[in-house]
Short mmCIF file of C-alpha atoms in Angstrom, two decimals:
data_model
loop_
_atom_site.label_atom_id
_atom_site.label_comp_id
_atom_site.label_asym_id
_atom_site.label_seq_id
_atom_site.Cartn_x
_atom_site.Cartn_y
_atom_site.Cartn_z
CA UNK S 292 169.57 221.93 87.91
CA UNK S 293 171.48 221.54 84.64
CA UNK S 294 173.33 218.87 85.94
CA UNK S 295 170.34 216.93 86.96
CA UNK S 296 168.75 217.65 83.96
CA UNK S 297 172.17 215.87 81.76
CA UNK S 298 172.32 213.10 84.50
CA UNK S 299 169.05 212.20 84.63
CA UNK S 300 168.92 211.95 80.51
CA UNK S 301 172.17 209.62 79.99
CA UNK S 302 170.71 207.59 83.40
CA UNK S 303 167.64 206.62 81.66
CA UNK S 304 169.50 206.40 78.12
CA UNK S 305 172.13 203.97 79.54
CA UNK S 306 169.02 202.06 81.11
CA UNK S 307 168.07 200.68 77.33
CA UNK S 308 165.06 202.88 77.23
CA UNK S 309 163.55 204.19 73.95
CA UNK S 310 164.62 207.46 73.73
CA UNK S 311 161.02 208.76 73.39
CA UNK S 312 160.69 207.30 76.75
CA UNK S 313 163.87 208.94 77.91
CA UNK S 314 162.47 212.68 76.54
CA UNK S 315 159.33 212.36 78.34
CA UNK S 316 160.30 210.66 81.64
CA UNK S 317 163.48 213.55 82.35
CA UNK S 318 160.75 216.26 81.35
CA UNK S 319 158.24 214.68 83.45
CA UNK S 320 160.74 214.19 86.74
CA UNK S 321 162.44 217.90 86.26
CA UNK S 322 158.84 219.27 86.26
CA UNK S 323 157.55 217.38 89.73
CA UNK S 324 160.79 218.66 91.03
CA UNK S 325 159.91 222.00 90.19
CA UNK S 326 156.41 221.28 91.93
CA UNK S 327 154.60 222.11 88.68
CA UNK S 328 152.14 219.82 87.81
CA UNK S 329 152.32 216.69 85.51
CA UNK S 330 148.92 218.38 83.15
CA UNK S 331 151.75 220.93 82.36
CA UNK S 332 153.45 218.29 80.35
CA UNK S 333 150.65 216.88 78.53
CA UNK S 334 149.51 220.11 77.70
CA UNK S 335 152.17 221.06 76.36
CA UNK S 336 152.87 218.19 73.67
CA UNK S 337 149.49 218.90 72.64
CA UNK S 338 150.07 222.54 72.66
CA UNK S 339 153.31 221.29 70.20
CA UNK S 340 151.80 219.07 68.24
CA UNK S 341 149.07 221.03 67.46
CA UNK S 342 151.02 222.88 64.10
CA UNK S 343 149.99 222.68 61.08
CA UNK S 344 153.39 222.72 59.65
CA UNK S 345 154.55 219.90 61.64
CA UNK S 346 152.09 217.70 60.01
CA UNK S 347 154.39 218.32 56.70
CA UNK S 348 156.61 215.64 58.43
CA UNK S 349 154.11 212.57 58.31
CA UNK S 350 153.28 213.07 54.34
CA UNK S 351 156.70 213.59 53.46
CA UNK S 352 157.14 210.37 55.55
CA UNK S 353 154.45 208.57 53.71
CA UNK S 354 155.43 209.77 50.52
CA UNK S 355 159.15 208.27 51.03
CA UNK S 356 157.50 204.93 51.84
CA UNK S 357 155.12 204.61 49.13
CA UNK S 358 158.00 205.68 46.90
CA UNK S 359 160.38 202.77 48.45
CA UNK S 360 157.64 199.74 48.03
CA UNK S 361 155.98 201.28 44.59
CA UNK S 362 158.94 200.59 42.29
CA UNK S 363 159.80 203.90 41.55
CA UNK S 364 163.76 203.30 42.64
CA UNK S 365 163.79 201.15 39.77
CA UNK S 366 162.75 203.63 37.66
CA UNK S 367 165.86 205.90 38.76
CA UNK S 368 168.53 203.54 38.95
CA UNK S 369 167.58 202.76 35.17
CA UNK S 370 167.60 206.40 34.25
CA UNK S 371 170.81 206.94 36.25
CA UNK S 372 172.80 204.02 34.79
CA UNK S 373 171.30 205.70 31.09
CA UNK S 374 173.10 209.03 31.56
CA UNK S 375 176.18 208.05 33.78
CA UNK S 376 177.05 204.45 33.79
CA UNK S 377 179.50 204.74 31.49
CA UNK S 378 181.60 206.64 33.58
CA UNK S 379 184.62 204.32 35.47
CA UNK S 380 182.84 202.39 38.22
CA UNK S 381 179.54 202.96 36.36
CA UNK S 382 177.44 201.04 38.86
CA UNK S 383 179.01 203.40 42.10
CA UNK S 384 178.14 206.16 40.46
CA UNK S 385 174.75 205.38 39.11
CA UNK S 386 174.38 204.52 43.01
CA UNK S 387 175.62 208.42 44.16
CA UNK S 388 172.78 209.75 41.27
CA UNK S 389 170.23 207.23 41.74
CA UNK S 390 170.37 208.08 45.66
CA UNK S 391 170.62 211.71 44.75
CA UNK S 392 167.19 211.62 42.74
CA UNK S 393 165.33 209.56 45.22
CA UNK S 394 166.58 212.07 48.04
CA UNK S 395 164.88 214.46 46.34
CA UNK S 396 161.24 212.89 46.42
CA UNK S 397 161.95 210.81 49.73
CA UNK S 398 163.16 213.28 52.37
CA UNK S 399 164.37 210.29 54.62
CA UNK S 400 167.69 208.91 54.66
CA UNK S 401 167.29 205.45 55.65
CA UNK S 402 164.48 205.13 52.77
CA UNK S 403 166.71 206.80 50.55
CA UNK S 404 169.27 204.14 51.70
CA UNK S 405 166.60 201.05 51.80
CA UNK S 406 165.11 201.36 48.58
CA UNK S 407 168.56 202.06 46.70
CA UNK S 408 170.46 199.30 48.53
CA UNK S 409 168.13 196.46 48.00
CA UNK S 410 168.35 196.47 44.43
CA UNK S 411 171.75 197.98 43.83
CA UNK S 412 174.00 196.17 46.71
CA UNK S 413 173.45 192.64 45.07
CA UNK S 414 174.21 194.41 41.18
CA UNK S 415 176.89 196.00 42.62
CA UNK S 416 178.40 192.84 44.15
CA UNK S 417 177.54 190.57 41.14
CA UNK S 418 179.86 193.24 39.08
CA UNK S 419 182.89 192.85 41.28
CA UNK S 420 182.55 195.51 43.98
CA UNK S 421 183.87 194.60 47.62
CA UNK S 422 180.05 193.96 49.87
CA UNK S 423 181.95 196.68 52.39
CA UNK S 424 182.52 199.40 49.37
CA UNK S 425 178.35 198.80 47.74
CA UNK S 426 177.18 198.83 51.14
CA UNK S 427 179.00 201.61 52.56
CA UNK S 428 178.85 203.60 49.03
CA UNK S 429 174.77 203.50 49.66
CA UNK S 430 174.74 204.00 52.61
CA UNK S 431 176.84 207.29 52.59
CA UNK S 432 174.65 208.18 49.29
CA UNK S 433 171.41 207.51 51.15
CA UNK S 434 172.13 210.28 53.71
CA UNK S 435 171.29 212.85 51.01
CA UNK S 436 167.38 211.97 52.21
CA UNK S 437 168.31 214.42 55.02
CA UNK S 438 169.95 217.36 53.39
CA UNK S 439 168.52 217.45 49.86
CA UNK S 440 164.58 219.02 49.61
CA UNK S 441 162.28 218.03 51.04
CA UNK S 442 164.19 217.19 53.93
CA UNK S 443 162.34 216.04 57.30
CA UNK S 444 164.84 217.36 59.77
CA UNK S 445 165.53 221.26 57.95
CA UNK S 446 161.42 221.17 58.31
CA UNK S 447 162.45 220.13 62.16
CA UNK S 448 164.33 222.90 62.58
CA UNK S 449 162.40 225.65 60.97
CA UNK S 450 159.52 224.59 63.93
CA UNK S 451 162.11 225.27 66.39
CA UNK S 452 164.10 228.08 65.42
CA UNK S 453 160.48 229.50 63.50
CA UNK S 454 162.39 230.10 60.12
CA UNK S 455 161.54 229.67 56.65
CA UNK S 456 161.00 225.84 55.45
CA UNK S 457 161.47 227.72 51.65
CA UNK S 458 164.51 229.38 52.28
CA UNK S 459 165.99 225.85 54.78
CA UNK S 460 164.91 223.55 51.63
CA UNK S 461 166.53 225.99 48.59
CA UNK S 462 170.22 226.10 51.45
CA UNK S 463 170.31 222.28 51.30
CA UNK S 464 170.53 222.42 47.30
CA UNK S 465 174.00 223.22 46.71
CA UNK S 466 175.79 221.27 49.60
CA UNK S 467 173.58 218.64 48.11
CA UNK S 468 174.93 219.07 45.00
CA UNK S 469 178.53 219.32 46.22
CA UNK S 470 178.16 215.85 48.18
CA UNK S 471 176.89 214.24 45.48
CA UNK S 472 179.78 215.60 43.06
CA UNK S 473 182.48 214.68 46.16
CA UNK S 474 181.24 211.32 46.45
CA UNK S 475 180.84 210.34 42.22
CA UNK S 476 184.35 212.00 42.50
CA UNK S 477 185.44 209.40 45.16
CA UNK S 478 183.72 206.60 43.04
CA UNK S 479 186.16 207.27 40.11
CA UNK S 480 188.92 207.87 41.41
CA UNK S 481 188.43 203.97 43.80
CA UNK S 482 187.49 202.92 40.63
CA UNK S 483 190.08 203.67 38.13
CA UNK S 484 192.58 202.25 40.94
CA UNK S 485 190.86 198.88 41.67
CA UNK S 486 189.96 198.47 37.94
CA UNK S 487 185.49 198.65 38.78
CA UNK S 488 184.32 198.32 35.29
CA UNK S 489 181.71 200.71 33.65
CA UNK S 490 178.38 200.02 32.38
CA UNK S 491 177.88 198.09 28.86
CA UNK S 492 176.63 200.48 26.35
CA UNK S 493 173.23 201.39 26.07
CA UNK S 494 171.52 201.66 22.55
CA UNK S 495 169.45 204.56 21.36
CA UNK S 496 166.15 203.18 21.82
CA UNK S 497 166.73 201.97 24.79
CA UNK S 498 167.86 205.09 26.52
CA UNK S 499 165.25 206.75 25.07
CA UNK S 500 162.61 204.50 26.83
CA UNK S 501 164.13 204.32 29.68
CA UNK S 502 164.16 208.09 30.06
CA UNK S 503 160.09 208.35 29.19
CA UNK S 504 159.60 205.31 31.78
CA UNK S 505 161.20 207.65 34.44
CA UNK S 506 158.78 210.44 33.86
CA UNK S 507 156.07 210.00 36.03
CA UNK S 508 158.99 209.10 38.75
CA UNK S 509 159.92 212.81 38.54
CA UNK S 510 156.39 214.42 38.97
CA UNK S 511 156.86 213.75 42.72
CA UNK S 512 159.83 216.09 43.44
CA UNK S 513 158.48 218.42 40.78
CA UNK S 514 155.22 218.79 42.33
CA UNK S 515 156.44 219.91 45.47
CA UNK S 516 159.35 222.18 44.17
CA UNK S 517 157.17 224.12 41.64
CA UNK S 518 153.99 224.23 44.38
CA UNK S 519 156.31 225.80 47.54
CA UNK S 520 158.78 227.94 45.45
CA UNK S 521 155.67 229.31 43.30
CA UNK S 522 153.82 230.13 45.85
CA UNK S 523 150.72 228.19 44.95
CA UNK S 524 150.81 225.55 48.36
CA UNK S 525 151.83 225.54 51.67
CA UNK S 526 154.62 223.02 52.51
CA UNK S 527 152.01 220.85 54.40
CA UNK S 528 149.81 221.06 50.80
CA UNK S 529 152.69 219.77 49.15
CA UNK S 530 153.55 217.31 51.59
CA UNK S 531 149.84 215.83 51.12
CA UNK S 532 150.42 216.20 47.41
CA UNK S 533 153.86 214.41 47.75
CA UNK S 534 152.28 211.77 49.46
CA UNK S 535 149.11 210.79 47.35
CA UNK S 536 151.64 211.74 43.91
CA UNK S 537 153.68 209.51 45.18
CA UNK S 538 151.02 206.47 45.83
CA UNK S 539 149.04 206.80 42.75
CA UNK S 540 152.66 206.41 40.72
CA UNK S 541 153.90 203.24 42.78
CA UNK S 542 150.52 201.94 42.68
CA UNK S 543 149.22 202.73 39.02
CA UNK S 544 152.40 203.10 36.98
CA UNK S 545 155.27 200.92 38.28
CA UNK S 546 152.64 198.85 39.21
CA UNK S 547 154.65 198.24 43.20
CA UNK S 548 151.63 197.10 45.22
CA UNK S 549 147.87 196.56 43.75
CA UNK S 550 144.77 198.14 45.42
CA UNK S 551 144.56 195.17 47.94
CA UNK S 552 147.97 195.66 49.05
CA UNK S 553 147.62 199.52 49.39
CA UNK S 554 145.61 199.61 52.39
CA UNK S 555 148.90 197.26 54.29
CA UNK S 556 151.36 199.90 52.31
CA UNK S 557 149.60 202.85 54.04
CA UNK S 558 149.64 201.11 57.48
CA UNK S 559 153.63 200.47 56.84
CA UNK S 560 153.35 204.06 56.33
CA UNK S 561 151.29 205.70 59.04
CA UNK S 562 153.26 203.26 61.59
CA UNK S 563 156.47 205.35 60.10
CA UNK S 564 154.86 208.48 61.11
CA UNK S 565 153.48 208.01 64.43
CA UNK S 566 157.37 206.96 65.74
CA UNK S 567 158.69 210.01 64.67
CA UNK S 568 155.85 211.78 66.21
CA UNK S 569 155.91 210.48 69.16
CA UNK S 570 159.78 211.22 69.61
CA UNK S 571 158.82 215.12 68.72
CA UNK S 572 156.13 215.24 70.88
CA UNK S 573 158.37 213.97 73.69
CA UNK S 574 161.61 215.90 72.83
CA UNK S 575 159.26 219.40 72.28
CA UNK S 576 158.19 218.81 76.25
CA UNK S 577 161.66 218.35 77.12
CA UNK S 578 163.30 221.21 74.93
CA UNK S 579 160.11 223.52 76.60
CA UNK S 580 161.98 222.49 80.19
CA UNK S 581 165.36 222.79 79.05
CA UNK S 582 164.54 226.14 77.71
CA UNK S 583 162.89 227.21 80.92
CA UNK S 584 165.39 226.11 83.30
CA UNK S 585 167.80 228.38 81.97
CA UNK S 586 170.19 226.38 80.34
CA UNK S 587 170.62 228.08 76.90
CA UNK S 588 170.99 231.47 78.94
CA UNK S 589 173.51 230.04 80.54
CA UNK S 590 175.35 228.40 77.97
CA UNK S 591 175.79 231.91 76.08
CA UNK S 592 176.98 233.54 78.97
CA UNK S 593 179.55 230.61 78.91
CA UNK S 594 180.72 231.33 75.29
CA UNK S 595 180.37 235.61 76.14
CA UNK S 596 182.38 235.29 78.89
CA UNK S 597 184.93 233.44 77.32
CA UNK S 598 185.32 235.59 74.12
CA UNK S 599 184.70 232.51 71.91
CA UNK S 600 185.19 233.62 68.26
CA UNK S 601 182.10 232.00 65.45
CA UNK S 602 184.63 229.60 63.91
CA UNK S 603 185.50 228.52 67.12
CA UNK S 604 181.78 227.90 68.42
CA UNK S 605 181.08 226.26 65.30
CA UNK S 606 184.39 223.72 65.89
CA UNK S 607 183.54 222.66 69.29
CA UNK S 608 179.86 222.61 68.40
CA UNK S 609 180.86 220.35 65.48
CA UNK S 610 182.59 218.04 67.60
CA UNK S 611 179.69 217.78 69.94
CA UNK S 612 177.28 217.31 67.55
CA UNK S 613 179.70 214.27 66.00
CA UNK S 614 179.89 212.87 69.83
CA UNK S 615 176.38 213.00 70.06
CA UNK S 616 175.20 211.30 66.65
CA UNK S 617 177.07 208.54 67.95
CA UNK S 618 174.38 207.56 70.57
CA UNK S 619 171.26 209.59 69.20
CA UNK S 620 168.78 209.70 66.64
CA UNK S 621 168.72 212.38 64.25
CA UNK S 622 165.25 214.34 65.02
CA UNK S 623 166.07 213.47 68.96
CA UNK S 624 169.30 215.78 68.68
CA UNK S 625 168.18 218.40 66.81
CA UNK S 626 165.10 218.49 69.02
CA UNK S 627 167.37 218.53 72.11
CA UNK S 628 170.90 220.92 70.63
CA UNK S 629 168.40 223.79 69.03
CA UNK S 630 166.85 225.40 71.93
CA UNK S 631 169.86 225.16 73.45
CA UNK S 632 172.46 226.35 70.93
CA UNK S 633 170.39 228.82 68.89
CA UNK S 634 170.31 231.53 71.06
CA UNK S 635 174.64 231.47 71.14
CA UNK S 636 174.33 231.66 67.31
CA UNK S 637 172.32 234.86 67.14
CA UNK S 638 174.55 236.33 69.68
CA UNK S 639 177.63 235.06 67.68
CA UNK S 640 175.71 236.72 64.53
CA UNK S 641 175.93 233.47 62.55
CA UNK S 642 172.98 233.07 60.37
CA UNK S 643 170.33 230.36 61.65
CA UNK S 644 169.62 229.40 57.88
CA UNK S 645 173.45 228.46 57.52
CA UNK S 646 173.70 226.76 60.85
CA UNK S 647 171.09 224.40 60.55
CA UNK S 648 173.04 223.43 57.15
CA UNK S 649 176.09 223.06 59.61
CA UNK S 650 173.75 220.74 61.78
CA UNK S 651 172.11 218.79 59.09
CA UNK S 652 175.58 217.42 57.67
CA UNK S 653 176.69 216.39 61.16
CA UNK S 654 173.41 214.36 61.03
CA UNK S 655 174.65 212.79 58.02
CA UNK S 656 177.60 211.62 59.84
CA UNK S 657 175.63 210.64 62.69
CA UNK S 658 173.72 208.12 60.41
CA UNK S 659 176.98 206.28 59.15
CA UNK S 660 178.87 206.06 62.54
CA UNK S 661 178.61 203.57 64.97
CA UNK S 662 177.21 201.91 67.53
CA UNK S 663 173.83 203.62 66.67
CA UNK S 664 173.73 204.85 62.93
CA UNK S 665 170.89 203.80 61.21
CA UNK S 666 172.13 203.56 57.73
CA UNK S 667 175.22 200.92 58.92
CA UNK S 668 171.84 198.50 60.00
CA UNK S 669 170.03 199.27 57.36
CA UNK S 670 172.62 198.30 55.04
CA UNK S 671 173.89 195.26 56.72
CA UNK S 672 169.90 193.97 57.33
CA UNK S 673 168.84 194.12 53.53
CA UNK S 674 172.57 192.79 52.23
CA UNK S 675 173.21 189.94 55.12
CA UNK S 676 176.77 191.68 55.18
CA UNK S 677 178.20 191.82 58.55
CA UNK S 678 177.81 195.42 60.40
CA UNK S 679 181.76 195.32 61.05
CA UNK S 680 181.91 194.72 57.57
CA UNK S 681 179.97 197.96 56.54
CA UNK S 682 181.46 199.68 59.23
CA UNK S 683 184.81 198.76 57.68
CA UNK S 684 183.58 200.00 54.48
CA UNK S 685 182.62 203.49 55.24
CA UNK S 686 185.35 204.76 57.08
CA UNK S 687 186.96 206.36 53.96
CA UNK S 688 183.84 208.09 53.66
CA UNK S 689 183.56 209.72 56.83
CA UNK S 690 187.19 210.75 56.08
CA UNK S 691 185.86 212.71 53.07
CA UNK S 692 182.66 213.77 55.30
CA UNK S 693 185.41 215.27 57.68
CA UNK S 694 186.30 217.53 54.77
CA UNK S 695 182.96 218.56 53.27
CA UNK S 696 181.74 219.26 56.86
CA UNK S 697 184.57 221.70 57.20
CA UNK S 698 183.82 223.66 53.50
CA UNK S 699 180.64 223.83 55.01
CA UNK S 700 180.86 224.87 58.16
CA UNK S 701 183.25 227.63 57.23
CA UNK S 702 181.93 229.01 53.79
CA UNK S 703 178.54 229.74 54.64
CA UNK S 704 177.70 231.12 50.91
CA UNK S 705 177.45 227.66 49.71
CA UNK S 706 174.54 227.51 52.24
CA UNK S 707 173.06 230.86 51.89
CA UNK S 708 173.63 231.83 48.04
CA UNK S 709 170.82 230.30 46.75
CA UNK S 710 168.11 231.28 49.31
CA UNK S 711 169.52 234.76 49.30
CA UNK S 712 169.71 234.58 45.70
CA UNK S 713 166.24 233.19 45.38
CA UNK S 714 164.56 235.69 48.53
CA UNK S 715 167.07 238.60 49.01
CA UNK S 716 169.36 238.59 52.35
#
């Protein structure tokens, strides 16, 4: 049945079909051929969707889109280019940070990646960076959205694998950290070798109002870091407070959209929302099949009887993860590899909290590799740069990705300090 199940999913992919489609329709055909009825299924995605922590996902998604059209990227890249554009290639690395900041308040990677590239590409072009290298550069920086708090997939995976969104959010910090340092690293060093200018100076005054005018920019991330670590809300709380934080900013401060152009805003970002739950609903049905048919039973009797060490699990799951990213969305995979994989890593004894960091990176990859990552279309849409022209570009970058991924996969305390540090082992 396992084989059916795999060939009727690539089938339907290959077909063109949405892959919310594909989800439902292989759950719906495995379960007819198991003569149990259709109502199963729809019961089910209700049954799924009804969570309250998986309503988290649509604030943190409206948050990241009120964010994007209120002007509040603005606000960061100027704060950014205050503190670190005099560096070599001042306007790459005030990219990495301003990406890094929005990450933090967006929890998506192709807003992330949308709101920095639209104003930073052309700047970055005007100053005499190759279109390949700005759009690449962003794109790469934009896939923090995923890994740095609050991040929409970790809060994907706690639903799954029912762990800790507090303890998922605090593990993303420090690879977070490190990719940002790896990549401002990267931005020098290209720099000081194809002579990328830095920033002209910035005078007192004006760094000092450019830091106040970023203020109210920062209340977003602050708001939900302070309310979930303190205890005082509930990560769906702070996704609602994310979300209306993040509105009255755009809409009152930066002055991005007036009241008559909120109500379109909030359509823009309820649209958002219901396509990424539709694809859980879908993939939740099919992961409740896949889980009942046996497959992740079988797949650990696989690795048991073959004496597979962790590092070696974690290689070939790697390179199946990298494999996969190139023809799936992000929340579609994770949706489909947890159930499946999760129960080999508590028999392996690797810790969930430090595998989902492991699967979170390869997502990052996933978004910059072609023919279906988002970030390459994203990119080439907002900068009219050819996609074989961004895809050019970012290949160094995955190169780079190749080694982070591996620091990560195989040091697991650069996941798990913090969290442990933060909530004991």
């Amino acid at each position: 049945m396992s084989q059916a199940l795999f060939g009727l999913f690539f089938v339907f992919l290959a077909a063109g079909m949405p892959i919310f489609v594909v989800l439902g329709l292989t759950a719906a055909v495995l379960l007819a051929a198991d003569g149990s009825s259709l109502l199963l299924l729809a019961q089910k995605v209700l049954d799924e969707l009804n969570s309250e922590l998986l309503m988290a996902l649509p604030f943190f998604g409206m948050a990241a889109v009120f964010m994007q059209r209120g002007g509040i990227a603005n606000a960061l890249i100027d704060v950014s280019a205050a503190w670190m554009g005099r560096l070599p290639g001042g306007l790459g690395v005030v990219a990495v940070a301003g990406c890094t900041i929005f990450a933090a308040i967006a929890g998506s990677s192709v807003a992330t990646a949308l709101a920095m590239g639209t104003i930073l590409v052309p700047a970055m072009v005007a100053r005499g960076y190759p279109a390949s290298f700005s759009t690449a550069l962003i794109g790469t920086g934009g896939t923090l959205g995923i890994l740095i708090p609050p991040s929409l997939p970790l809060i994907l995976f706690a639903i799954i694998a029912e762990q800790s969104v507090p303890r998922l959010f605090l593990a993303g910090v420090v690879p977070g950290v490190l990719q940002a340092l790896l990549l401002i690293a990267f931005v020098i060093w290209t720099a000081r070798r194809k002579g990328y200018p830095p920033e002209p100076p910035m005078s007192r005054a004006a760094f000092i109002q450019v830091n106040l005018r970023a203020l109210p920019a920062f209340s977003v991330p602050v708001i939900v870091a302070v309310g979930i670590y303190g205890g005082f809300v509930t990560v769906t709380e702070a996704a609602v407070l994310a979300a209306l934080v993040a509105m009255l900013v755009g809409m009152l401060v930066y002055r991005g959209f007036g009241l008559r152009q909120a109500p379109g805003v909030m359509g823009h970002a309820v649209r958002s929302a219901a396509s990424i739950m539709v694809i859980i609903a879908m993939a939740l049905a099919f992961g409740h099949w896949v889980t009942e048919s046996g497959v992740p039973a079988a797949v650990v009797d696989f690795v048991t009887a073959n004496e597979l060490e962790p590092w070696q699990f974690l290689l070939a799951i790697n390179l199946l993860l990298l494999i996969l990213g190139m023809f799936l969305e992000v929340a579609s995979i994770i949706l489909i590899a947890v159930p499946i994989l999760l129960p080999v890593v508590t028999a392996l004894g690797i810790d969930p909290i430090h595998f989902a960091i492991v699967i979170v990176v390869n997502m990052e990859i996933a978004l910059l590799t072609p023919p279906v990552g988002l970030n390459l279309y994203v990119l080439s849409s907002i900068s009219k740069v050819p996609v074989s022209e961004v895809i050019r570009g970012v290949w160094p970058f995955i190169g780079l990705f190749a080694v982070y991924l591996a620091l990560i996969t195989y040091i697991p305390e650069l996941s798990l300090w913090l969290p442990n540090l933060v909530y004991g082992n």
